[in-house]
XYZ file of C-alpha atoms in Angstrom:
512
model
C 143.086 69.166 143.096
C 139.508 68.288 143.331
C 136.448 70.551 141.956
C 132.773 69.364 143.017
C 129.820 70.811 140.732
C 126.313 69.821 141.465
C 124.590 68.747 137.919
C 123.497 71.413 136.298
C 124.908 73.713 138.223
C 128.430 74.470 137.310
C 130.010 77.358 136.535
C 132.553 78.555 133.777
C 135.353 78.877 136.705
C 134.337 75.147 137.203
C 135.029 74.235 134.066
C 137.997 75.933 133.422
C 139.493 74.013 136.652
C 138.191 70.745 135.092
C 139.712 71.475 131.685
C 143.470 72.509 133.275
C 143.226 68.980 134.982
C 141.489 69.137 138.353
C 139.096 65.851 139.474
C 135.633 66.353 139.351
C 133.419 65.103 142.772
C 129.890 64.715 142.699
C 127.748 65.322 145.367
C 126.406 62.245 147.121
C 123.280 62.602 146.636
C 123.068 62.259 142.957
C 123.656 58.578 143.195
C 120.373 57.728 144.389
C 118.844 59.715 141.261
C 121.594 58.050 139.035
C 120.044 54.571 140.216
C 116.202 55.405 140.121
C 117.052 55.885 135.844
C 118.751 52.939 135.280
C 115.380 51.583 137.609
C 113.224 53.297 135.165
C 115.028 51.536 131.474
C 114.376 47.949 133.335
C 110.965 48.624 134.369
C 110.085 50.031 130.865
C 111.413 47.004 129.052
C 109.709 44.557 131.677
C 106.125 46.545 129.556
C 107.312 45.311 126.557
C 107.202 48.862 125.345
C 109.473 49.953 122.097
C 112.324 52.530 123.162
C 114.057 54.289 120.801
C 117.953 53.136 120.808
C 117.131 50.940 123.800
C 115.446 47.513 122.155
C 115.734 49.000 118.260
C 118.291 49.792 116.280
C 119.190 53.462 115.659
C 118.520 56.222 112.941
C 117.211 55.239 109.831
C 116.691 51.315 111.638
C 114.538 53.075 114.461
C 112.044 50.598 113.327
C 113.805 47.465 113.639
C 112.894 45.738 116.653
C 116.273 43.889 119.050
C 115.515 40.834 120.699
C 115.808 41.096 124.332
C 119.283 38.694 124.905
C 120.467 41.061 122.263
C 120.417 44.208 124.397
C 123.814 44.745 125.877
C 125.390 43.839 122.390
C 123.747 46.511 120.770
C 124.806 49.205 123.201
C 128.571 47.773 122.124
C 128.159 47.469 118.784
C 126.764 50.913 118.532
C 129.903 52.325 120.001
C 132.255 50.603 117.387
C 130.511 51.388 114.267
C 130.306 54.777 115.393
C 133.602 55.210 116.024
C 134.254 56.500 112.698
C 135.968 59.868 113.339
C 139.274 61.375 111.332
C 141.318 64.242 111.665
C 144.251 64.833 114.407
C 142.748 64.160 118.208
C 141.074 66.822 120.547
C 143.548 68.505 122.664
C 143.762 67.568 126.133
C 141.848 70.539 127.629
C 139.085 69.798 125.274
C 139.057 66.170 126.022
C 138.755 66.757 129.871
C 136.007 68.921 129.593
C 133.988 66.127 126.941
C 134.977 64.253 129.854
C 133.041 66.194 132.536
C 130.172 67.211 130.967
C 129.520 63.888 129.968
C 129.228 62.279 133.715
C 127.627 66.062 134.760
C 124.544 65.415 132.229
C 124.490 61.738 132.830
C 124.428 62.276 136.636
C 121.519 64.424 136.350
C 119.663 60.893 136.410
C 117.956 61.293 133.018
C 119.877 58.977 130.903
C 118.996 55.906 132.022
C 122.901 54.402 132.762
C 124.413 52.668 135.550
C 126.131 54.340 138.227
C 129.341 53.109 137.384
C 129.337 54.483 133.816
C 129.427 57.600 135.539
C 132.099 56.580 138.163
C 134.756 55.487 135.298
C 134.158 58.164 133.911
C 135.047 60.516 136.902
C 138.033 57.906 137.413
C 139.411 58.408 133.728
C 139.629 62.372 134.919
C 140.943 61.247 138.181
C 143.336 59.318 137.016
C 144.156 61.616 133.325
C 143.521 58.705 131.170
C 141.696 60.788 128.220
C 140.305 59.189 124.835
C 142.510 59.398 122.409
C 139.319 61.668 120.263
C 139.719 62.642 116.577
C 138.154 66.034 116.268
C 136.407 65.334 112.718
C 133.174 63.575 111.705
C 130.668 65.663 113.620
C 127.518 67.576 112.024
C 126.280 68.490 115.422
C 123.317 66.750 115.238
C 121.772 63.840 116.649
C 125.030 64.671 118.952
C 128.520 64.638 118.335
C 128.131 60.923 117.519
C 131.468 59.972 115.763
C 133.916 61.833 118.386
C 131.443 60.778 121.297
C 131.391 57.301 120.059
C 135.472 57.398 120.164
C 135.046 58.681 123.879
C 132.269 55.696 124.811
C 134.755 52.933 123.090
C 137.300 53.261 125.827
C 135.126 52.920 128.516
C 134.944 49.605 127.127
C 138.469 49.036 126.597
C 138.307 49.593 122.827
C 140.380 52.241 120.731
C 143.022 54.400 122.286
C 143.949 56.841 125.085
C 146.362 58.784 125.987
C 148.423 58.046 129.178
C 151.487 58.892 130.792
C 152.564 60.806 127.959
C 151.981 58.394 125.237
C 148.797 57.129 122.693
C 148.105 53.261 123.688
C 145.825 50.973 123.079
C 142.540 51.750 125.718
C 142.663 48.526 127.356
C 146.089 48.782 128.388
C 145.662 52.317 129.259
C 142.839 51.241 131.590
C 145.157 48.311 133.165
C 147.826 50.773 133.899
C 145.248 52.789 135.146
C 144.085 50.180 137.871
C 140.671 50.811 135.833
C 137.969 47.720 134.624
C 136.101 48.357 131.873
C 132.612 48.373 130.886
C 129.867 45.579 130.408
C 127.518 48.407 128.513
C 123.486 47.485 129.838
C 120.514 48.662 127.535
C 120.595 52.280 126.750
C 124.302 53.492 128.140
C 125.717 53.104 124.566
C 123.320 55.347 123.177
C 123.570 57.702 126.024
C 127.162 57.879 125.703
C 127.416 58.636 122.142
C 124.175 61.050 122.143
C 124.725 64.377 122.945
C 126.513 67.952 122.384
C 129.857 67.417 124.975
C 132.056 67.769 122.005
C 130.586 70.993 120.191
C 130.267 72.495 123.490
C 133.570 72.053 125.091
C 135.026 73.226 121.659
C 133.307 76.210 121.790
C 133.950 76.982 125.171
C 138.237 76.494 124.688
C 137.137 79.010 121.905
C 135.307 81.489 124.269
C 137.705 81.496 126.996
C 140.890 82.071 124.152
C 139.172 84.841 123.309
C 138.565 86.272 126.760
C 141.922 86.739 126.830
C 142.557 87.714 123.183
C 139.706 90.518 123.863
C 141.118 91.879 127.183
C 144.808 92.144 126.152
C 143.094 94.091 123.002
C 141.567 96.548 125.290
C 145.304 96.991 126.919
C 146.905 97.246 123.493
C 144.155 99.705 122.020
C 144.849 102.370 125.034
C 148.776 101.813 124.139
C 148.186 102.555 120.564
C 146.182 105.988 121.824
C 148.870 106.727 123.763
C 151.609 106.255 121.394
C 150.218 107.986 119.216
C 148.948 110.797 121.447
C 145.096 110.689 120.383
C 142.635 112.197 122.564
C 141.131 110.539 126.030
C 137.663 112.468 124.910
C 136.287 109.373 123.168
C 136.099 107.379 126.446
C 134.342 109.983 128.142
C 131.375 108.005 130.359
C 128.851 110.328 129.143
C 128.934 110.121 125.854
C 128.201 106.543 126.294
C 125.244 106.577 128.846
C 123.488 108.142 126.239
C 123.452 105.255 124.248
C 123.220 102.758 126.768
C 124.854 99.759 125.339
C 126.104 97.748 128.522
C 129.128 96.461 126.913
C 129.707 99.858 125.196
C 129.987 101.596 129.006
C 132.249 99.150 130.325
C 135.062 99.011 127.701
C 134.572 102.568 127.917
C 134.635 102.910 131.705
C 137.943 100.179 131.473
C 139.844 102.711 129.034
C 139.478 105.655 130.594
C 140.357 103.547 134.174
C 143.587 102.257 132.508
C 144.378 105.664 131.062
C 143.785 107.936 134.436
C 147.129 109.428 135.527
C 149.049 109.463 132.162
C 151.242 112.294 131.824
C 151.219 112.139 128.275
C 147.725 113.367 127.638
C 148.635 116.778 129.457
C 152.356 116.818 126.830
C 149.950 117.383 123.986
C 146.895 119.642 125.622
C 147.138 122.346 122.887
C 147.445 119.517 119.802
C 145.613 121.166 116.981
C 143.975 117.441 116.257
C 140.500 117.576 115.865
C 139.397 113.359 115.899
C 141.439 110.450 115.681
C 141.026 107.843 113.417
C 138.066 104.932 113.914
C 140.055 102.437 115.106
C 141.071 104.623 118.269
C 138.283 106.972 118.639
C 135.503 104.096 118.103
C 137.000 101.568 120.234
C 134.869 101.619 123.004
C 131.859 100.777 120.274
C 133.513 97.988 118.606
C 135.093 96.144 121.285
C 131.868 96.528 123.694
C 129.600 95.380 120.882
C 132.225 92.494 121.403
C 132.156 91.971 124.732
C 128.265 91.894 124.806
C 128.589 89.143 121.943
C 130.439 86.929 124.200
C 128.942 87.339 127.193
C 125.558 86.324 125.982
C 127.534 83.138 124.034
C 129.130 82.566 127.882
C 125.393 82.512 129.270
C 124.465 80.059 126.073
C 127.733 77.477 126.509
C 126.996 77.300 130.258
C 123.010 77.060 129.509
C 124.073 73.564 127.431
C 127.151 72.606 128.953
C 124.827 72.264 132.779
C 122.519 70.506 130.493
C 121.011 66.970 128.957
C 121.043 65.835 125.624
C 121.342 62.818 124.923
C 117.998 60.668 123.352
C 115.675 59.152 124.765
C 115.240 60.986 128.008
C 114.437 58.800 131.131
C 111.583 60.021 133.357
C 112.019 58.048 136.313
C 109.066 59.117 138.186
C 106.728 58.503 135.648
C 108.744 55.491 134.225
C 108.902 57.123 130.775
C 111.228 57.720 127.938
C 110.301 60.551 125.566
C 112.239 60.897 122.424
C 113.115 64.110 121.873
C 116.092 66.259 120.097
C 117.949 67.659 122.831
C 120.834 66.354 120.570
C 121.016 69.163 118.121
C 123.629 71.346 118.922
C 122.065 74.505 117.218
C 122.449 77.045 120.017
C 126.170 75.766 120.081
C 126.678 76.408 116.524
C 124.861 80.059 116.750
C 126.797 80.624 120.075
C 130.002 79.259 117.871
C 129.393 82.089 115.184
C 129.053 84.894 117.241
C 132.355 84.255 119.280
C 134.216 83.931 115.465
C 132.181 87.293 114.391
C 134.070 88.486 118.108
C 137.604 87.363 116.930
C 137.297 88.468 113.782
C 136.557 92.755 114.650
C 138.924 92.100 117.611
C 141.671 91.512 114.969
C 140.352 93.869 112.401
C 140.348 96.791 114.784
C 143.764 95.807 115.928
C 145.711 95.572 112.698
C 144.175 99.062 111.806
C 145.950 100.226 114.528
C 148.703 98.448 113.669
C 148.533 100.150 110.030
C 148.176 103.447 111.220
C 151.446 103.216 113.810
C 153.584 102.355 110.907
C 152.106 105.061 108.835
C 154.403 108.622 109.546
C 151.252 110.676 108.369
C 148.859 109.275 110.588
C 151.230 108.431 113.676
C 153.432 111.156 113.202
C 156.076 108.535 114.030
C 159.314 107.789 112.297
C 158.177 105.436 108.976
C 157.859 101.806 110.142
C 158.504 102.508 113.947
C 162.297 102.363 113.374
C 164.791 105.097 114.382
C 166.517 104.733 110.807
C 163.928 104.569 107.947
C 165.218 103.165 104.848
C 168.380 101.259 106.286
C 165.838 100.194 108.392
C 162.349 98.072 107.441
C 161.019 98.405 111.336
C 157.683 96.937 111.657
C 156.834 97.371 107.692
C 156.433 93.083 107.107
C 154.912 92.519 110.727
C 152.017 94.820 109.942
C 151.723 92.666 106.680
C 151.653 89.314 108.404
C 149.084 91.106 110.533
C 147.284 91.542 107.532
C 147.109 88.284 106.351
C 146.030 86.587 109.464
C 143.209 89.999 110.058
C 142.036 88.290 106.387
C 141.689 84.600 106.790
C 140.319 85.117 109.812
C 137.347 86.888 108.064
C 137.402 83.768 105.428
C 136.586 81.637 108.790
C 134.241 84.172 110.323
C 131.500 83.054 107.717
C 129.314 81.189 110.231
C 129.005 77.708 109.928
C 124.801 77.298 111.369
C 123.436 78.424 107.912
C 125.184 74.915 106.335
C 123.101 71.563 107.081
C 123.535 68.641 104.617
C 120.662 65.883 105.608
C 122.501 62.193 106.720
C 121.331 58.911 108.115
C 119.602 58.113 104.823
C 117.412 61.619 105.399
C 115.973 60.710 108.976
C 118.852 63.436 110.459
C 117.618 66.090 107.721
C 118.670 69.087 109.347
C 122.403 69.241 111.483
C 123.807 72.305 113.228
C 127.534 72.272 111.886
C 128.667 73.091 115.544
C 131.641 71.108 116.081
C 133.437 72.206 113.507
C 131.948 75.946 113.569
C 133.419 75.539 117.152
C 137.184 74.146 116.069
C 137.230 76.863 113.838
C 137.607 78.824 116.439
C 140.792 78.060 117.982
C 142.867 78.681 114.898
C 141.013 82.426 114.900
C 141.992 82.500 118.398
C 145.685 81.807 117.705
C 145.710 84.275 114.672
C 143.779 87.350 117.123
C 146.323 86.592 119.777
C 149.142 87.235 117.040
C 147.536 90.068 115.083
C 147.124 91.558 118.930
C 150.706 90.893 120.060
C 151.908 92.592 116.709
C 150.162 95.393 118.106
C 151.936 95.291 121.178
C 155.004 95.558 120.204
C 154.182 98.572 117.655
C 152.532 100.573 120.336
C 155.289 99.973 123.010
C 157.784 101.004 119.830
C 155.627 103.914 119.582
C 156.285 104.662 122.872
C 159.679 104.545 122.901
C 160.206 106.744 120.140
C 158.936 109.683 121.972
C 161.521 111.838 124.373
C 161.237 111.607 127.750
C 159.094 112.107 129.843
C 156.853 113.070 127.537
C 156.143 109.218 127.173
C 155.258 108.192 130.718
C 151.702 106.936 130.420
C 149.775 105.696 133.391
C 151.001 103.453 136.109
C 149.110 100.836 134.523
C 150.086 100.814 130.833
C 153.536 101.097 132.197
C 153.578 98.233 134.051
C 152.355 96.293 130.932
C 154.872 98.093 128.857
C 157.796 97.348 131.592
C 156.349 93.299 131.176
C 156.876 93.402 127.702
C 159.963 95.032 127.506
C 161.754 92.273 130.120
C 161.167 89.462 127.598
C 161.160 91.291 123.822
C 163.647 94.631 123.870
C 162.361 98.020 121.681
C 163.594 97.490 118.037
C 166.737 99.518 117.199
C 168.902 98.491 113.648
C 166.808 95.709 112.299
C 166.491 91.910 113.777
C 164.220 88.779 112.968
C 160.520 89.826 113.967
C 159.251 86.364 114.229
C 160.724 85.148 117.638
C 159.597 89.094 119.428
C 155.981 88.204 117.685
C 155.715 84.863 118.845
C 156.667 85.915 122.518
C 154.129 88.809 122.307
C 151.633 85.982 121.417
C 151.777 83.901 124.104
C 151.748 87.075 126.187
C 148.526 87.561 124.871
C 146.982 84.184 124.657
C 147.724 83.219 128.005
C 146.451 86.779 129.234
C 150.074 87.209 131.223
C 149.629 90.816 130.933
C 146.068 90.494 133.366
C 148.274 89.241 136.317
C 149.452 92.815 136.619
C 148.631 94.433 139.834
C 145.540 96.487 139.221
C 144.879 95.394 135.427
C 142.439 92.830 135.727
C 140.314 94.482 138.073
C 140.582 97.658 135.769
C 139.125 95.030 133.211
C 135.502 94.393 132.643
C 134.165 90.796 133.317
C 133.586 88.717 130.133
C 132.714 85.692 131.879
C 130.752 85.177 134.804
């Protein structure tokens, strides 16, 4: 399958078809653009003009002037001694995105490279050979330089890549490949190395994870209301137009869509409950206040993934390079924080619901959602693990921008922390996605526990609760919890629950 973006103009369906392995295509004419840069870095050294990374060294050596025949082998060696990342490599996903926003920026025709830099790297997508790219050694400023540098070294048939199924050297990787590598010219080292593809496409796996993590909350919330018979009042449209929070009105518009037709609300009309707990009554505050959060981080992550950052930027018309610091990655790492503030209340909110299932005097179910209390533990431990993940999860939510620690011997004083504020965030993703499928299964337990038919909810919710219920079965005499939690979880983190007929669209967007 082949996607083609124009530069700059991509969307996050783009590069969620680029990440799950499609080939990028780039218009045509962006080649002639492409050319007029590298134009521009041959016409500026023909002045005799200094150019920052292009004939001096870099960082702290800014000021150390490179003899013209030396040129090309300082774009190389640049690559190697940067390549100085640790830690277990990027996933695939992640690596295919570094990947295409790398040839998307340098395509834009600032950069200064050759056109075929960009066409190997649209053939290593093409053809799936992905740098082998360790995910540590980034501060997120002056780019994500070490992982970058990892990415840049097999373009010239250094390090490793991953092919075929296996980690090999990336010169034989690129021979299998049918592929040639690189003779680097005067700036593409730098540009290659320089930028914020790594930060980004980490916090955008993060941002889509929790897209789904958020909307299978919303779907597990309304359960929890329902087996516990709370009140539909609370996601009444007009008590929320009055405040006028946009994400606020949707999540509340999406509850009381996936609740209409429920025969259970009309079982307990005369219920002499008054309000139901926060983490039912207040959902549609919390999780919209959620949902705005990540839709302005989706508007951020496209912002820098569509755009340039590497250093020095080419001006071909004007046959000028102006250093800069597109580089620093600081709207990543604030976009980064947010989305972990996001995971974190989506699994606090959950597990409170959770709590309160198991609870016989706030559910007024049978203790620990099991038919036979006492014999029986039920869901007792699983709303402990849910716990503990709820907690570490907050431990990670502490955001990562406020940190800087100066490098480069001081010249790179101030750093973002992005990439790793964005790794974080795939770990909180995995632990939402669990603390929600715990929740899952409680409410669907809930469910069952009620007579008939006093627990047929809407068409909706039962069609989720059908779903569940052909892979994990309700929970009679006790069994092993871990295998039913870890199905639930991948229920929830690949968002197989939004394939249901009428659930997503019942769903508010969270990226556009």
């Amino acid at each position: 399958m082949h996607r083609e973006i124009k530069p700059g103009q991509a969307s996050h369906a783009d590069w969620k078809t680029l990440r799950d392995g499609a080939s990028l295509r780039l218009p045509q004419s962006v080649w002639a653009g492409v050319e007029r840069s590298a134009g521009a870095i041959a016409s500026i050294l023909k002045t005799g003009a200094t150019v920052y990374g292009v004939n001096t060294g870099f960082g702290k050596l800014a000021n150390t002037r490179i003899a013209p025949e030396d040129l090309g082998d300082l774009q190389r060696r640049i690559v190697l001694s940067h390549c100085a990342g640790t830690g277990p490599h990027l996933s695939e996903g992640v690596t295919r995105l570094v990947l295409a926003m790398k040839a998307a920026s340098l395509a834009q025709g600032y950069s200064g490279v050759q056109p075929q830099t960009v066409r190997l790297l649209l053939d290593l997508l093409d053809r799936n050979v992905l740098p082998a790219i360790p995910a540590q050694g980034s501060v997120g400023a002056s780019g994500d330089l070490a992982p970058l540098a990892h990415m840049a070294a097999v373009l010239i048939g250094e390090g490793e890549a991953r092919f075929e199924g296996a980690v090999m050297p990336a010169g034989e990787a690129l021979r299998k490949a049918g592929l040639i590598p690189l003779d680097l010219q005067a700036k593409e080292g730098l540009a290659l190395l320089n930028g914020t593809q790594v930060s980004t496409a980490l916090a955008l796996e993060g941002l889509y994870r929790a897209e789904n993590t958020f909307l299978t909350t919303m779907v597990a919330g309304v359960l929890s209301v329902e087996a516990v018979r709370g009140s539909h009042t609370p996601f009444d449209a007009r008590i929320h137009a009055l405040r006028g929070q946009p994400g606020q009105v949707d999540v509340a518009h999406s509850y009381a869509a996936l609740l209409a037709g429920s025969a259970i609300v009309v079982s307990h009309a005369d219920c002499d409950k008054v309000q139901d707990p926060y983490c039912l009554r207040c959902q549609p505050q919390v999780m919209g206040a959620v949902l705005d959060v990540l839709r302005f981080t989706a508007n951020t992550l496209a912002n820098e993934a569509n755009g340039v950052t590497d250093n020095p930027l080419i001006f071909p018309g004007e046959a000028e390079a102006l250093s800069g610091g597109n580089f620093h990655a600081e709207p990543v790492a604030f976009a980064a924080d947010q989305i972990a503030l996001g995971l974190c209340e989506i699994g606090s909110m959950s597990e409170r619901r959770t709590a309160m299932l198991v609870d016989p005097a706030l559910s007024g179910l049978p203790a620990f959602l099991t038919p036979n209390p006492g014999l029986n533990s039920g869901f007792m431990i699983a709303q402990v693990t849910a716990a503990a993940l709820v907690s570490e999860n907050k431990q990670r939510a502490m955001p990562a921008s406020v940190d800087s620690i100066p490098t480069s011997a001081n010249q790179e004083d101030h750093v973002s922390m992005a990439a790793h504020g964005a790794r974080r965030l795939l770990d909180m993703a995995e632990n939402a996605a669990s603390v929600v499928g715990i929740e899952l299964l409680a409410a669907a337990q809930g469910l069952d526990l009620h007579p008939q038919p006093e627990n047929h909810s809407s068409d909706m919710l039962e069609a989720v609760r059908n779903h569940l219920r052909a892979v994990v079965p309700m929970l009679g005499e006790d069994r092993m919890m871990a295998p039913d939690m870890e199905q639930a979880k991948i229920m929830v983190s690949s968002g197989a629950f939004l394939s249901i007929i009428g659930l997503r669209e019942a769903l508010p967007d969270v990226v556009v």
